[in-house]
Amino acid sequence: MGEKRTQKILDRNAADNVYLHRDFHGALCNAIRYLDDTFGPQAVTEYLTRLGSTYFAPLSERLATEGLSALAEHIRSVMERENGRFTIDRCEDVLTVTMTECPAIAHLRRTGQLYTERYCETTVVINETICRRAGYTSSCVYEPGQGRCVQIFRKGNKDDFLH
Amino acid sequence: MISCTEFIPAYSELFNYLHERGGKEAVVRFWQNLSDAFLTNLRDLAASKGLAGCYEYWSRTLCEEAADFRMVLDEEKGIFTIEMRRCPSKGRLLEIDSITPYPGYCEHCDVLYRRVLEPLGFEYDIDLSQSDHARCLLTVKKKKK
């Protein structure tokens, strides 16, 4: 008679799986709401500006030296990895990203996780911070919760485009 | 959009930001809030399936995070363990040059999961003594009646 097996074992190496844990979008969404509720909207801006200035500093440097192609490459890489629906258009010195299905919002909706309308500020503020440090400017027009937006990037400061 | 593959540095920078605003207490308060608001899936699985629910929860999340680990569920002995040989989160933080990892980064795993599991009647322990090398040992036990 064999001994009754009661153990379940799962043993994995890093190379056994692809790194793509989409629930992290939900954790970030919770973090944005927490900052808003606890400290106010300025805290969200401060935190995201900090993140854009530290973690994304190498991307700012690439944007400054290589131009908009560096940004286009980064966004394409992220969106393809996460199966977003998007187009990227480059016309002279303007880069336009049209998002028709944001993969983060799609995942939050699909799994019934928290969604806050302020979530898209992650895109707005991070883009602005990356661009400002590189001598570029950005805009992002979005409809909260729809998973759609239009992001525009161009060289120069915001003041250059006011007239 | 911040990619889910860029979440870990974003998380660490959030801890740094909160610490600068209100010290360690502000960071711990956020962890407690996140545990209550976000870990409902672990709470539901552990409540309905016991240690097998823990196994089910972490077998999905750790595979999606491409962790290097060995997980053992022993229902007869009433114990569940995760030997993390290379934590994907701490491992990444150690490799990123453009940020300084939050010094108490790994402690969030203690606060978040303990807060879910102990009220459900489990004993929870995490050995973070090797966390500087992205290694740890998590243990969940059924409380003896």
PDB file of N, CA, C and O in Angstrom, chain A residues 95-143:
ATOM      1  N   LEU A  95       4.319  63.695 -33.054  1.00  0.00           N
ATOM      2  CA  LEU A  95       3.995  62.279 -32.875  1.00  0.00           C
ATOM      3  C   LEU A  95       2.594  62.204 -32.271  1.00  0.00           C
ATOM      4  O   LEU A  95       2.323  62.833 -31.245  1.00  0.00           O
ATOM      5  N   THR A  96       1.718  61.436 -32.924  1.00  0.00           N
ATOM      6  CA  THR A  96       0.346  61.299 -32.425  1.00  0.00           C
ATOM      7  C   THR A  96       0.057  59.831 -32.129  1.00  0.00           C
ATOM      8  O   THR A  96       0.221  58.972 -32.990  1.00  0.00           O
ATOM      9  N   VAL A  97      -0.365  59.573 -30.895  1.00  0.00           N
ATOM     10  CA  VAL A  97      -0.749  58.222 -30.493  1.00  0.00           C
ATOM     11  C   VAL A  97      -2.257  58.232 -30.264  1.00  0.00           C
ATOM     12  O   VAL A  97      -2.757  58.996 -29.435  1.00  0.00           O
ATOM     13  N   THR A  98      -2.959  57.414 -31.015  1.00  0.00           N
ATOM     14  CA  THR A  98      -4.409  57.312 -30.845  1.00  0.00           C
ATOM     15  C   THR A  98      -4.718  55.948 -30.243  1.00  0.00           C
ATOM     16  O   THR A  98      -4.493  54.913 -30.863  1.00  0.00           O
ATOM     17  N   MET A  99      -5.224  55.998 -29.026  1.00  0.00           N
ATOM     18  CA  MET A  99      -5.525  54.763 -28.297  1.00  0.00           C
ATOM     19  C   MET A  99      -7.012  54.466 -28.454  1.00  0.00           C
ATOM     20  O   MET A  99      -7.855  55.267 -28.051  1.00  0.00           O
ATOM     21  N   THR A 100      -7.335  53.337 -29.044  1.00  0.00           N
ATOM     22  CA  THR A 100      -8.749  52.989 -29.197  1.00  0.00           C
ATOM     23  C   THR A 100      -9.199  51.964 -28.155  1.00  0.00           C
ATOM     24  O   THR A 100     -10.386  51.803 -27.907  1.00  0.00           O
ATOM     25  N   GLU A 101      -8.240  51.252 -27.561  1.00  0.00           N
ATOM     26  CA  GLU A 101      -8.576  50.414 -26.395  1.00  0.00           C
ATOM     27  C   GLU A 101      -7.359  50.326 -25.486  1.00  0.00           C
ATOM     28  O   GLU A 101      -6.389  49.631 -25.799  1.00  0.00           O
ATOM     29  N   CYS A 102      -7.434  51.051 -24.380  1.00  0.00           N
ATOM     30  CA  CYS A 102      -6.342  51.018 -23.398  1.00  0.00           C
ATOM     31  C   CYS A 102      -6.345  49.647 -22.717  1.00  0.00           C
ATOM     32  O   CYS A 102      -7.360  49.253 -22.126  1.00  0.00           O
ATOM     33  N   PRO A 103      -5.244  48.916 -22.761  1.00  0.00           N
ATOM     34  CA  PRO A 103      -5.237  47.568 -22.179  1.00  0.00           C
ATOM     35  C   PRO A 103      -5.403  47.570 -20.654  1.00  0.00           C
ATOM     36  O   PRO A 103      -5.941  46.605 -20.099  1.00  0.00           O
ATOM     37  N   ALA A 104      -4.963  48.634 -20.003  1.00  0.00           N
ATOM     38  CA  ALA A 104      -5.115  48.697 -18.549  1.00  0.00           C
ATOM     39  C   ALA A 104      -6.582  48.832 -18.167  1.00  0.00           C
ATOM     40  O   ALA A 104      -7.099  48.080 -17.332  1.00  0.00           O
ATOM     41  N   ILE A 105      -7.265  49.780 -18.787  1.00  0.00           N
ATOM     42  CA  ILE A 105      -8.680  49.992 -18.473  1.00  0.00           C
ATOM     43  C   ILE A 105      -9.509  48.783 -18.903  1.00  0.00           C
ATOM     44  O   ILE A 105     -10.436  48.357 -18.198  1.00  0.00           O
ATOM     45  N   ALA A 106      -9.155  48.192 -20.039  1.00  0.00           N
ATOM     46  CA  ALA A 106      -9.870  46.992 -20.500  1.00  0.00           C
ATOM     47  C   ALA A 106      -9.748  45.877 -19.461  1.00  0.00           C
ATOM     48  O   ALA A 106     -10.729  45.177 -19.165  1.00  0.00           O
ATOM     49  N   HIS A 107      -8.551  45.724 -18.878  1.00  0.00           N
ATOM     50  CA  HIS A 107      -8.353  44.667 -17.869  1.00  0.00           C
ATOM     51  C   HIS A 107      -9.143  44.978 -16.598  1.00  0.00           C
ATOM     52  O   HIS A 107      -9.788  44.086 -16.030  1.00  0.00           O
ATOM     53  N   LEU A 108      -9.109  46.230 -16.167  1.00  0.00           N
ATOM     54  CA  LEU A 108      -9.851  46.603 -14.957  1.00  0.00           C
ATOM     55  C   LEU A 108     -11.343  46.354 -15.136  1.00  0.00           C
ATOM     56  O   LEU A 108     -12.020  45.833 -14.249  1.00  0.00           O
ATOM     57  N   ARG A 109     -11.866  46.706 -16.308  1.00  0.00           N
ATOM     58  CA  ARG A 109     -13.294  46.499 -16.591  1.00  0.00           C
ATOM     59  C   ARG A 109     -13.617  45.002 -16.656  1.00  0.00           C
ATOM     60  O   ARG A 109     -14.616  44.549 -16.105  1.00  0.00           O
ATOM     61  N   ARG A 110     -12.751  44.275 -17.359  1.00  0.00           N
ATOM     62  CA  ARG A 110     -13.005  42.844 -17.585  1.00  0.00           C
ATOM     63  C   ARG A 110     -13.024  42.061 -16.271  1.00  0.00           C
ATOM     64  O   ARG A 110     -13.787  41.122 -16.100  1.00  0.00           O
ATOM     65  N   THR A 111     -12.168  42.481 -15.338  1.00  0.00           N
ATOM     66  CA  THR A 111     -12.033  41.730 -14.086  1.00  0.00           C
ATOM     67  C   THR A 111     -12.825  42.363 -12.934  1.00  0.00           C
ATOM     68  O   THR A 111     -12.753  41.879 -11.801  1.00  0.00           O
ATOM     69  N   GLY A 112     -13.541  43.429 -13.229  1.00  0.00           N
ATOM     70  CA  GLY A 112     -14.383  44.048 -12.208  1.00  0.00           C
ATOM     71  C   GLY A 112     -13.601  44.740 -11.110  1.00  0.00           C
ATOM     72  O   GLY A 112     -14.095  44.879  -9.986  1.00  0.00           O
ATOM     73  N   GLN A 113     -12.397  45.180 -11.413  1.00  0.00           N
ATOM     74  CA  GLN A 113     -11.579  45.862 -10.400  1.00  0.00           C
ATOM     75  C   GLN A 113     -11.929  47.344 -10.340  1.00  0.00           C
ATOM     76  O   GLN A 113     -12.562  47.890 -11.248  1.00  0.00           O
ATOM     77  N   LEU A 114     -11.443  47.961  -9.276  1.00  0.00           N
ATOM     78  CA  LEU A 114     -11.675  49.388  -9.083  1.00  0.00           C
ATOM     79  C   LEU A 114     -11.169  50.187 -10.283  1.00  0.00           C
ATOM     80  O   LEU A 114     -10.083  49.931 -10.799  1.00  0.00           O
ATOM     81  N   TYR A 115     -11.973  51.141 -10.705  1.00  0.00           N
ATOM     82  CA  TYR A 115     -11.507  52.101 -11.705  1.00  0.00           C
ATOM     83  C   TYR A 115     -11.835  53.492 -11.187  1.00  0.00           C
ATOM     84  O   TYR A 115     -12.958  53.760 -10.765  1.00  0.00           O
ATOM     85  N   THR A 116     -10.840  54.362 -11.204  1.00  0.00           N
ATOM     86  CA  THR A 116     -11.097  55.748 -10.851  1.00  0.00           C
ATOM     87  C   THR A 116     -10.866  56.610 -12.083  1.00  0.00           C
ATOM     88  O   THR A 116      -9.924  56.377 -12.853  1.00  0.00           O
ATOM     89  N   GLU A 117     -11.718  57.602 -12.253  1.00  0.00           N
ATOM     90  CA  GLU A 117     -11.591  58.455 -13.443  1.00  0.00           C
ATOM     91  C   GLU A 117     -10.258  59.182 -13.476  1.00  0.00           C
ATOM     92  O   GLU A 117      -9.825  59.652 -14.515  1.00  0.00           O
ATOM     93  N   ARG A 118      -9.617  59.282 -12.347  1.00  0.00           N
ATOM     94  CA  ARG A 118      -8.327  59.985 -12.283  1.00  0.00           C
ATOM     95  C   ARG A 118      -7.172  59.090 -12.730  1.00  0.00           C
ATOM     96  O   ARG A 118      -6.024  59.531 -12.776  1.00  0.00           O
ATOM     97  N   TYR A 119      -7.465  57.837 -13.021  1.00  0.00           N
ATOM     98  CA  TYR A 119      -6.410  56.892 -13.397  1.00  0.00           C
ATOM     99  C   TYR A 119      -5.600  57.392 -14.599  1.00  0.00           C
ATOM    100  O   TYR A 119      -4.381  57.221 -14.654  1.00  0.00           O
ATOM    101  N   CYS A 120      -6.266  58.006 -15.559  1.00  0.00           N
ATOM    102  CA  CYS A 120      -5.578  58.426 -16.784  1.00  0.00           C
ATOM    103  C   CYS A 120      -4.595  59.574 -16.538  1.00  0.00           C
ATOM    104  O   CYS A 120      -3.800  59.914 -17.427  1.00  0.00           O
ATOM    105  N   GLU A 121      -4.627  60.155 -15.330  1.00  0.00           N
ATOM    106  CA  GLU A 121      -3.607  61.157 -14.996  1.00  0.00           C
ATOM    107  C   GLU A 121      -2.210  60.527 -14.992  1.00  0.00           C
ATOM    108  O   GLU A 121      -1.213  61.240 -15.141  1.00  0.00           O
ATOM    109  N   THR A 122      -2.153  59.204 -14.824  1.00  0.00           N
ATOM    110  CA  THR A 122      -0.834  58.560 -14.900  1.00  0.00           C
ATOM    111  C   THR A 122      -0.220  58.824 -16.272  1.00  0.00           C
ATOM    112  O   THR A 122       0.971  59.117 -16.369  1.00  0.00           O
ATOM    113  N   THR A 123      -1.027  58.731 -17.304  1.00  0.00           N
ATOM    114  CA  THR A 123      -0.530  59.006 -18.663  1.00  0.00           C
ATOM    115  C   THR A 123      -0.209  60.487 -18.830  1.00  0.00           C
ATOM    116  O   THR A 123       0.865  60.861 -19.324  1.00  0.00           O
ATOM    117  N   VAL A 124      -1.143  61.344 -18.387  1.00  0.00           N
ATOM    118  CA  VAL A 124      -0.983  62.791 -18.577  1.00  0.00           C
ATOM    119  C   VAL A 124       0.307  63.293 -17.913  1.00  0.00           C
ATOM    120  O   VAL A 124       1.148  63.938 -18.543  1.00  0.00           O
ATOM    121  N   VAL A 125       0.462  62.990 -16.637  1.00  0.00           N
ATOM    122  CA  VAL A 125       1.572  63.575 -15.868  1.00  0.00           C
ATOM    123  C   VAL A 125       2.913  62.920 -16.226  1.00  0.00           C
ATOM    124  O   VAL A 125       3.932  63.614 -16.338  1.00  0.00           O
ATOM    125  N   ILE A 126       2.908  61.610 -16.400  1.00  0.00           N
ATOM    126  CA  ILE A 126       4.166  60.948 -16.774  1.00  0.00           C
ATOM    127  C   ILE A 126       4.643  61.463 -18.137  1.00  0.00           C
ATOM    128  O   ILE A 126       5.824  61.785 -18.309  1.00  0.00           O
ATOM    129  N   ASN A 127       3.737  61.543 -19.104  1.00  0.00           N
ATOM    130  CA  ASN A 127       4.123  62.066 -20.424  1.00  0.00           C
ATOM    131  C   ASN A 127       4.689  63.480 -20.308  1.00  0.00           C
ATOM    132  O   ASN A 127       5.726  63.814 -20.899  1.00  0.00           O
ATOM    133  N   GLU A 128       3.972  64.329 -19.561  1.00  0.00           N
ATOM    134  CA  GLU A 128       4.415  65.728 -19.421  1.00  0.00           C
ATOM    135  C   GLU A 128       5.808  65.795 -18.789  1.00  0.00           C
ATOM    136  O   GLU A 128       6.647  66.595 -19.206  1.00  0.00           O
ATOM    137  N   THR A 129       6.038  64.969 -17.794  1.00  0.00           N
ATOM    138  CA  THR A 129       7.324  65.015 -17.087  1.00  0.00           C
ATOM    139  C   THR A 129       8.460  64.515 -17.982  1.00  0.00           C
ATOM    140  O   THR A 129       9.531  65.141 -18.045  1.00  0.00           O
ATOM    141  N   ILE A 130       8.221  63.421 -18.669  1.00  0.00           N
ATOM    142  CA  ILE A 130       9.247  62.897 -19.589  1.00  0.00           C
ATOM    143  C   ILE A 130       9.588  63.953 -20.638  1.00  0.00           C
ATOM    144  O   ILE A 130      10.762  64.220 -20.924  1.00  0.00           O
ATOM    145  N   CYS A 131       8.558  64.581 -21.189  1.00  0.00           N
ATOM    146  CA  CYS A 131       8.766  65.550 -22.272  1.00  0.00           C
ATOM    147  C   CYS A 131       9.432  66.829 -21.769  1.00  0.00           C
ATOM    148  O   CYS A 131      10.358  67.351 -22.414  1.00  0.00           O
ATOM    149  N   ARG A 132       8.961  67.352 -20.654  1.00  0.00           N
ATOM    150  CA  ARG A 132       9.495  68.620 -20.129  1.00  0.00           C
ATOM    151  C   ARG A 132      10.998  68.530 -19.932  1.00  0.00           C
ATOM    152  O   ARG A 132      11.750  69.438 -20.282  1.00  0.00           O
ATOM    153  N   ARG A 133      11.433  67.416 -19.383  1.00  0.00           N
ATOM    154  CA  ARG A 133      12.861  67.240 -19.098  1.00  0.00           C
ATOM    155  C   ARG A 133      13.684  67.118 -20.365  1.00  0.00           C
ATOM    156  O   ARG A 133      14.908  67.307 -20.339  1.00  0.00           O
ATOM    157  N   ALA A 134      13.023  66.788 -21.477  1.00  0.00           N
ATOM    158  CA  ALA A 134      13.753  66.599 -22.739  1.00  0.00           C
ATOM    159  C   ALA A 134      13.573  67.764 -23.703  1.00  0.00           C
ATOM    160  O   ALA A 134      14.094  67.726 -24.830  1.00  0.00           O
ATOM    161  N   GLY A 135      12.818  68.797 -23.290  1.00  0.00           N
ATOM    162  CA  GLY A 135      12.581  69.931 -24.193  1.00  0.00           C
ATOM    163  C   GLY A 135      11.449  69.676 -25.178  1.00  0.00           C
ATOM    164  O   GLY A 135      11.402  70.260 -26.263  1.00  0.00           O
ATOM    165  N   TYR A 136      10.543  68.804 -24.791  1.00  0.00           N
ATOM    166  CA  TYR A 136       9.366  68.506 -25.625  1.00  0.00           C
ATOM    167  C   TYR A 136       8.111  68.865 -24.835  1.00  0.00           C
ATOM    168  O   TYR A 136       8.172  69.160 -23.638  1.00  0.00           O
ATOM    169  N   THR A 137       6.973  68.789 -25.521  1.00  0.00           N
ATOM    170  CA  THR A 137       5.710  69.028 -24.849  1.00  0.00           C
ATOM    171  C   THR A 137       4.724  67.929 -25.234  1.00  0.00           C
ATOM    172  O   THR A 137       4.878  67.289 -26.279  1.00  0.00           O
ATOM    173  N   SER A 138       3.729  67.713 -24.390  1.00  0.00           N
ATOM    174  CA  SER A 138       2.742  66.672 -24.686  1.00  0.00           C
ATOM    175  C   SER A 138       1.355  67.125 -24.295  1.00  0.00           C
ATOM    176  O   SER A 138       1.190  67.997 -23.441  1.00  0.00           O
ATOM    177  N   SER A 139       0.376  66.519 -24.931  1.00  0.00           N
ATOM    178  CA  SER A 139      -1.009  66.709 -24.503  1.00  0.00           C
ATOM    179  C   SER A 139      -1.691  65.349 -24.550  1.00  0.00           C
ATOM    180  O   SER A 139      -1.256  64.453 -25.278  1.00  0.00           O
ATOM    181  N   CYS A 140      -2.725  65.208 -23.751  1.00  0.00           N
ATOM    182  CA  CYS A 140      -3.477  63.942 -23.746  1.00  0.00           C
ATOM    183  C   CYS A 140      -4.941  64.267 -23.520  1.00  0.00           C
ATOM    184  O   CYS A 140      -5.307  64.805 -22.472  1.00  0.00           O
ATOM    185  N   VAL A 141      -5.740  63.971 -24.515  1.00  0.00           N
ATOM    186  CA  VAL A 141      -7.181  64.206 -24.388  1.00  0.00           C
ATOM    187  C   VAL A 141      -7.855  62.848 -24.238  1.00  0.00           C
ATOM    188  O   VAL A 141      -7.665  61.960 -25.078  1.00  0.00           O
ATOM    189  N   TYR A 142      -8.603  62.681 -23.148  1.00  0.00           N
ATOM    190  CA  TYR A 142      -9.242  61.384 -22.927  1.00  0.00           C
ATOM    191  C   TYR A 142     -10.652  61.544 -22.371  1.00  0.00           C
ATOM    192  O   TYR A 142     -10.981  62.569 -21.771  1.00  0.00           O
ATOM    193  N   GLU A 143     -11.445  60.515 -22.611  1.00  0.00           N
ATOM    194  CA  GLU A 143     -12.775  60.445 -22.004  1.00  0.00           C
ATOM    195  C   GLU A 143     -12.653  59.451 -20.860  1.00  0.00           C
ATOM    196  O   GLU A 143     -12.386  58.276 -21.095  1.00  0.00           O
TER     197      GLU A 143
END
